[in-house]
Structure formats: C-alpha cells, structure tokens
Coordinates of C-alpha atoms and ligand atoms in Angstrom, one line a residue:
M8 CA 88.7 51.7 122.5
N9 CA 87.7 54.1 125.3
T10 CA 84.3 53.1 126.6
K11 CA 84.5 55.4 129.6
L12 CA 82.8 58.2 127.9
F13 CA 79.7 58.4 130.2
Q14 CA 78.7 62.1 130.8
K15 CA 81.5 63.4 128.6
D16 CA 80.6 66.7 126.9
F17 CA 80.8 66.7 123.1
I18 CA 81.4 70.3 122.2
C19 CA 84.4 70.3 119.9
T20 CA 86.1 67.2 118.4
P21 CA 89.6 68.4 119.7
D22 CA 88.3 67.7 123.2
W23 CA 88.1 64.0 122.3
T24 CA 91.0 61.8 121.5
V25 CA 91.2 59.8 118.2
E26 CA 90.6 56.7 120.4
D27 CA 87.4 58.3 121.8
L28 CA 86.2 59.2 118.3
N29 CA 87.0 55.7 117.1
T30 CA 84.9 54.3 119.9
L31 CA 82.0 56.5 118.8
L32 CA 82.4 55.4 115.1
E33 CA 82.5 51.7 116.1
M34 CA 79.4 52.1 118.2
A35 CA 77.7 53.8 115.2
F36 CA 78.6 51.0 112.9
R37 CA 77.2 48.5 115.3
L38 CA 73.9 50.3 116.1
K39 CA 73.3 51.0 112.4
S40 CA 73.8 47.4 111.3
E41 CA 71.8 46.0 114.2
F42 CA 68.9 48.4 113.7
A43 CA 68.8 47.4 110.0
T44 CA 68.4 43.8 111.0
G45 CA 65.5 44.5 113.4
Q46 CA 67.4 44.7 116.6
Y47 CA 66.0 47.5 118.8
H48 CA 68.0 49.6 121.2
D49 CA 65.1 51.1 123.3
H50 CA 66.7 49.8 126.5
I51 CA 69.8 52.1 126.2
L52 CA 68.2 55.4 127.1
R53 CA 64.9 54.2 128.6
A54 CA 63.2 56.9 130.7
K55 CA 66.0 59.3 129.9
T56 CA 65.4 62.8 128.5
L57 CA 67.4 65.0 126.1
Y58 CA 66.7 68.8 126.0
M59 CA 67.4 70.2 122.5
L60 CA 67.9 73.9 122.6
F61 CA 67.8 75.6 119.2
F62 CA 68.8 79.3 118.8
E63 CA 68.5 78.7 115.0
E64 CA 66.4 76.6 112.6
S65 CA 67.1 73.0 111.6
T66 CA 65.8 70.1 109.6
R67 CA 68.4 67.3 109.9
T68 CA 69.8 68.0 113.3
R69 CA 66.5 68.3 115.2
N70 CA 64.8 65.4 113.5
S71 CA 67.8 63.0 113.7
F72 CA 68.4 63.7 117.4
E73 CA 64.7 63.4 118.2
T74 CA 64.3 60.2 116.2
G75 CA 67.5 58.9 117.8
M76 CA 66.1 59.4 121.3
T77 CA 62.9 57.6 120.3
Q78 CA 64.9 54.6 118.9
L79 CA 67.0 54.5 122.1
G80 CA 63.9 54.4 124.3
G81 CA 64.2 58.0 125.7
H82 CA 62.4 61.3 125.0
A83 CA 63.6 64.5 123.4
I84 CA 62.2 67.9 124.2
Y85 CA 62.5 70.8 121.7
L86 CA 63.3 74.2 123.2
E87 CA 63.9 77.6 121.7
P88 CA 64.8 80.8 123.5
K89 CA 61.5 82.5 123.0
A90 CA 59.6 79.6 124.5
T91 CA 61.8 79.5 127.6
Q92 CA 63.1 82.1 130.1
I93 CA 66.3 82.2 128.1
G94 CA 64.3 84.7 126.0
H95 CA 64.0 86.9 129.1
G96 CA 67.8 86.7 129.8
E97 CA 68.1 83.6 132.1
N98 CA 71.8 82.7 131.8
A99 CA 73.5 79.5 130.7
K100 CA 74.4 78.5 134.3
D101 CA 70.9 78.6 135.7
T102 CA 69.4 76.9 132.6
G103 CA 72.0 74.2 132.6
I104 CA 71.7 73.4 136.4
V105 CA 67.9 73.2 136.2
L106 CA 67.7 71.2 133.0
S107 CA 70.3 68.7 134.2
S108 CA 68.4 68.2 137.4
Y109 CA 65.5 66.8 135.3
G110 CA 67.1 65.1 132.4
H111 CA 70.2 63.3 131.1
G112 CA 71.6 65.4 128.3
I113 CA 71.4 69.0 126.9
S114 CA 72.1 69.6 123.2
I115 CA 72.4 73.1 121.9
R116 CA 72.6 74.8 118.5
D117 CA 73.9 78.4 118.9
C118 CA 75.6 79.8 115.8
R119 CA 75.8 83.4 117.1
T120 CA 79.2 84.7 116.1
G121 CA 81.5 85.1 119.1
I122 CA 78.8 83.8 121.4
G123 CA 77.6 80.3 120.6
N124 CA 80.7 78.2 121.4
K125 CA 81.3 80.2 124.6
Y126 CA 77.6 79.6 125.7
L127 CA 78.0 75.9 125.3
Y128 CA 81.2 75.7 127.4
E129 CA 79.7 78.1 130.0
M130 CA 76.7 75.7 130.4
A131 CA 79.0 72.7 130.5
K132 CA 80.8 74.2 133.5
Y133 CA 77.7 74.0 135.6
A134 CA 75.4 71.3 134.1
D135 CA 75.7 67.8 135.5
A136 CA 74.3 66.4 132.3
P137 CA 76.6 66.2 129.2
I138 CA 76.4 69.0 126.7
I139 CA 76.2 68.1 123.0
N140 CA 77.0 70.6 120.3
M141 CA 74.4 70.6 117.6
Q142 CA 76.4 73.3 115.7
D143 CA 77.8 76.6 117.0
D144 CA 79.9 79.4 115.5
V145 CA 83.1 77.3 115.8
D146 CA 82.3 73.6 115.3
H147 CA 79.6 71.2 114.0
P148 CA 81.1 68.0 115.4
C149 CA 78.1 65.7 114.8
Q150 CA 78.0 66.7 111.2
A151 CA 81.8 66.1 110.7
M152 CA 81.6 62.7 112.5
A153 CA 78.7 61.7 110.3
D154 CA 80.7 62.7 107.2
L155 CA 83.7 60.7 108.4
F156 CA 81.5 57.7 109.1
T157 CA 80.0 58.0 105.6
L158 CA 83.5 58.0 104.0
M159 CA 84.5 55.0 106.1
E160 CA 81.3 53.2 104.9
L161 CA 82.2 53.9 101.3
F162 CA 85.9 53.6 101.2
G163 CA 86.8 51.5 104.3
R164 CA 88.3 52.5 107.7
D165 CA 91.7 53.4 106.4
L166 CA 91.5 56.8 104.7
R167 CA 95.2 57.6 104.9
K168 CA 96.6 59.6 101.9
R169 CA 93.2 60.4 100.5
K170 CA 92.8 63.9 99.2
F171 CA 89.9 65.7 100.9
V172 CA 88.9 69.0 99.3
L173 CA 87.1 71.5 101.3
S174 CA 86.0 74.3 99.0
W175 CA 84.0 77.5 99.3
T176 CA 81.1 77.9 96.9
Y177 CA 79.0 80.8 95.9
A178 CA 75.5 81.2 97.5
P179 CA 73.6 84.4 97.6
K180 CA 71.0 83.7 100.3
Y181 CA 72.4 84.1 103.8
V182 CA 75.6 84.2 105.8
R183 CA 76.4 80.7 106.7
P184 CA 78.6 80.0 109.7
L185 CA 82.2 78.8 109.6
S186 CA 81.4 75.7 111.7
V187 CA 81.1 73.1 109.0
P188 CA 84.4 73.8 107.2
Q189 CA 86.1 74.2 110.6
S190 CA 84.7 70.9 111.9
L191 CA 86.1 69.2 108.8
I192 CA 89.5 70.8 108.9
W193 CA 89.9 69.8 112.5
L194 CA 88.7 66.2 112.0
M195 CA 89.9 64.8 108.7
P196 CA 93.6 65.3 109.1
R197 CA 93.4 63.3 112.4
F198 CA 92.0 60.4 110.4
G199 CA 94.8 60.3 107.8
M200 CA 93.5 62.6 105.0
D201 CA 95.4 65.3 103.3
V202 CA 93.1 68.4 103.2
T203 CA 93.1 71.0 100.5
L204 CA 91.2 74.2 101.6
A205 CA 90.1 76.4 98.7
Y206 CA 88.4 79.8 99.0
P207 CA 88.4 83.3 97.5
E208 CA 90.1 86.2 99.2
G209 CA 88.2 87.2 102.4
Y210 CA 86.7 83.8 103.2
H211 CA 89.5 82.5 105.5
L212 CA 88.6 80.4 108.6
M213 CA 89.4 81.4 112.2
P214 CA 93.2 81.6 112.5
A215 CA 93.2 79.7 115.8
V216 CA 91.1 76.9 114.3
L217 CA 93.5 76.6 111.4
D218 CA 96.5 76.6 113.7
K219 CA 95.0 73.8 115.7
A220 CA 94.2 71.9 112.5
R221 CA 97.8 72.3 111.3
A222 CA 99.0 70.9 114.7
F223 CA 96.7 67.9 114.3
A224 CA 98.0 67.4 110.7
A225 CA 101.6 67.5 111.9
E226 CA 100.9 65.0 114.6
A227 CA 99.1 62.6 112.2
G228 CA 101.7 63.1 109.4
T229 CA 99.1 64.6 107.1
T230 CA 98.9 67.9 105.2
I231 CA 96.7 71.0 105.0
T232 CA 97.2 73.0 101.7
E233 CA 95.5 76.3 101.0
T234 CA 94.6 77.7 97.6
H235 CA 92.5 80.4 96.0
D236 CA 92.0 78.2 92.8
M237 CA 88.9 75.9 92.9
D238 CA 90.1 73.9 89.8
E239 CA 93.5 73.3 91.3
A240 CA 91.9 72.1 94.5
F241 CA 89.6 69.6 92.6
R242 CA 92.4 68.1 90.6
D243 CA 93.0 64.4 91.6
A244 CA 90.7 64.7 94.7
D245 CA 89.2 61.6 96.3
F246 CA 86.6 63.5 98.3
L247 CA 84.9 66.8 97.4
Y248 CA 83.2 68.9 100.0
P249 CA 82.2 72.2 98.3
K250 CA 80.0 74.4 100.4
S251 CA 79.3 78.0 101.1
W252 CA 80.3 80.0 104.2
G253 CA 80.3 83.6 105.1
P254 CA 83.3 86.1 105.1
I255 CA 82.8 86.2 108.8
M256 CA 86.4 87.0 109.6
V257 CA 86.1 90.1 107.5
T258 CA 82.4 91.3 107.8
E259 CA 78.9 90.2 108.4
D260 CA 77.4 93.5 107.0
E261 CA 74.8 92.2 104.5
P262 CA 75.4 94.5 101.6
T263 CA 79.1 94.0 101.8
V264 CA 78.7 90.2 102.1
E265 CA 76.4 90.2 99.0
A266 CA 78.9 92.3 97.1
M267 CA 81.8 90.0 98.0
A268 CA 79.8 86.9 97.0
A269 CA 78.7 88.5 93.7
K270 CA 82.4 88.7 92.7
N271 CA 82.7 84.9 93.1
T272 CA 79.8 83.4 91.3
G273 CA 82.2 81.1 89.4
W274 CA 82.8 79.1 92.6
R275 CA 80.2 76.5 91.7
V276 CA 80.4 72.8 91.2
T277 CA 79.7 71.7 87.6
Q278 CA 80.0 68.4 85.9
E279 CA 83.1 69.7 84.1
R280 CA 84.8 70.5 87.4
M281 CA 83.9 67.1 88.8
K282 CA 85.9 65.6 86.0
L283 CA 89.1 67.1 87.4
A284 CA 88.8 64.8 90.4
K285 CA 89.5 61.1 90.5
P286 CA 86.9 58.9 88.8
H287 CA 85.8 57.5 92.1
A288 CA 85.5 60.9 93.8
V289 CA 82.4 61.6 95.8
Y290 CA 80.5 64.9 96.1
M291 CA 79.6 65.8 99.7
H292 CA 77.5 68.5 101.3
C293 CA 76.1 68.8 104.8
M294 CA 72.8 70.3 103.4
P295 CA 70.8 72.5 103.0
I296 CA 72.3 73.1 99.5
D297 CA 71.6 76.3 97.6
R298 CA 70.7 74.4 94.4
G299 CA 71.8 76.1 91.2
H300 CA 74.2 78.3 93.0
E301 CA 76.6 76.1 95.0
A302 CA 76.3 73.2 92.6
D303 CA 74.5 72.2 89.4
G304 CA 71.5 69.8 89.9
E305 CA 73.2 67.2 87.8
V306 CA 76.0 67.0 90.3
I307 CA 73.8 67.2 93.4
D308 CA 71.6 64.4 92.0
G309 CA 74.3 62.6 90.1
P310 CA 76.0 59.2 90.8
Q311 CA 78.9 60.7 92.7
S312 CA 76.7 62.5 95.2
V313 CA 76.5 61.0 98.7
I314 CA 74.6 63.9 100.4
Y315 CA 71.7 61.8 101.5
K316 CA 73.9 59.1 103.0
Q317 CA 75.6 61.9 105.0
A318 CA 72.2 63.2 106.2
E319 CA 71.0 59.7 107.1
N320 CA 74.2 58.9 109.0
R321 CA 73.6 61.9 111.4
L322 CA 71.0 59.6 113.0
H323 CA 73.4 56.7 113.5
V324 CA 76.4 58.7 114.7
Q325 CA 74.3 60.7 117.2
K326 CA 72.6 57.5 118.5
A327 CA 76.1 56.2 119.2
L328 CA 77.1 59.4 120.8
M329 CA 74.0 59.6 123.1
S330 CA 74.4 55.9 124.0
L331 CA 78.0 56.4 125.1
I332 CA 77.6 59.7 127.0
M333 CA 74.0 59.4 128.3
G334 CA 73.6 55.6 128.6
G335 CA 77.0 54.3 129.6
R336 CA 78.7 54.0 133.0
A337 CA 82.1 55.4 134.0
Ligands
CP444 N1 73.4 69.9 108.2 C1 72.6 70.4 109.2 O1 73.1 70.6 110.3 O2 71.3 70.5 108.8 P1 70.2 71.3 109.5 O3 70.6 72.8 109.6 O4 69.0 71.1 108.8 O5 70.1 70.7 111.0

C-alpha cells in the first residue's frame, strides 16, 4: 500500500503503479462502507476547493465529483471555457498556476481529439495542485477505476483469469471518444483479466495505447485478443462491456462516420447474444447508453446489468482519489 500519494496527478492509470491503484481501491471500499453506516468524512477536505473544468457535457462525472467534495467537507466549482478566460485563449499554464494558488485540486474533462490529454499534462507541468482527468481523448481513468471497483465488489478482489470483453456497439448519434475502451484495455490486464477486444474494421484504438496495454498484459501474465466477430467475443465471457466509440483513427467526418456506423447495425447486445457468455456474466456500460441501438432494453434493464452500480461507484472511487491526493500528506 502506497499512502504517499498526496498531490499526485491522476491523468492516466499507467502513471500509477498497481500498488498505488490498489491503495485507491482499498480507500474506496473503506469510505463506501463507512458512509453507508453513517460515518461522515467531512473533515478530510475541509475548507479545500476543487475546480472542475468541463470542455464537454456530463451527468455522472460532474455530479459525482461535486457530491464527493460536499461529502468530504470541501467545495467544488464548476467551470467551462466560455465562462472563463480560457474562452478568450488563456493558456493551460496561466490557468493552472492561478487556480492552484486558490484551491487544492483541478479536474478537467477535455475530449478534443489530439488536444485534451496534452492540455491536462501541460497544466500539470505548472499547477501546484494535483490534476485529475475527468475524461480526455485518451483515457477516462475514474470511469475505469469505478468499473474495476464494481467487479471487485461483485466477484471478489481476485479477478485473475476472468474473460473481460470490450466490444464496439452500433450507435448513430454522435462520435464518442476512444477514452473509455482505452482506459479499460490499459487497466484490466494489470488486474489479472484476459481482455478480448471486438470491433468492426475501422474502429481500432490508438496503436500506442494498444502497445502499452500489451506490455502491461505481458508483465501481468494476461492476454489481449482482438477479433472482428462480436459473437466469438461474447462466448464464455465473464464480464461484458459493449459500448460505442467513433472511428477516430480513420475519420471524424460526420457523413463518413454515419455511413460506417450504418454498415454495422448488427453490433448490438441482445438477450440471445448474452446467452453466449457464462451464466454469471455481467453487462456493463459507462453510460450514457444509446438505448435500442447499443443494446436492447431487456438487457440494459435485465438482471445481468450492473450499469447503475458502476455509475454509483464513480462517487466512492473519486472520493477515495480526492482524499488521497488532496487530503493526505507526503
Ligand atoms: N460515464 C460518464 O463519464 O458519464 P458522463 O459523461 O455523464 O459524465
């Protein structure tokens, strides 16, 4: 257990060791169970402030961070570019130095392709306060940690040899970033799971991310298998994480994206497909879900679905994260 995480940035999970990540998970288990039994934690971040900068919309991330700060005794301030001088071009360095002279943490959602992740690391170079990634174009570490925490709650801490399926699904509405699938393929092999990645032609992840994931898998003695067959992926799976993402490595041109997606409407989770997995298999999704396209309602609302647990656990994992990096001492 590494408890010396005070002021450590949380931008991508590869920046943290498995020991660091386990410390975070253990803290989340403790805070969740204590809060459920009426023990309050409003001393941990008393009089501390988190700045939450959103370049894009959010339901879960914003509200779980803001609620978490309330429960830890601190305060969260919602910022968006157009309500700050970022909208007039103030850079990451100046914004980071100034905000960290007032408060104790800066969390950022910036999914702009080729920009977001760089923006977070640029601010981290100059800001004294720790930077938290609330999703960028590369990683969504708080989501992946909440997902891992959820699996540990349901199946125990030892997830070795479990088959984790990360599958693309059809959705017509908008181009979703690669950060959720990439966050999962980085994290799950480090915690013992064999990952199967399924997607149609044109929907591959960033090659550098996949290389790093393969290196993690080799180190952990786990596997990453790629397929273009959704049924093959689902067969004998323990954990199913089917979600849509854009063909960002190929194009972000909307008409082309729509035409590519339209060829793959069969990539959808049905009850029949769920039966290919093991009987205890769970259906996971980070939400929002494109109901009726990504998956049928009977799956989303069915007994194997754990989507609401995942969403709830964002709160507990992020409270643990903030306690360790904003409330602890070196
Ligand atoms: N899963 C997730 O990050 O949800 P929001 O986009 O609502 O924050």
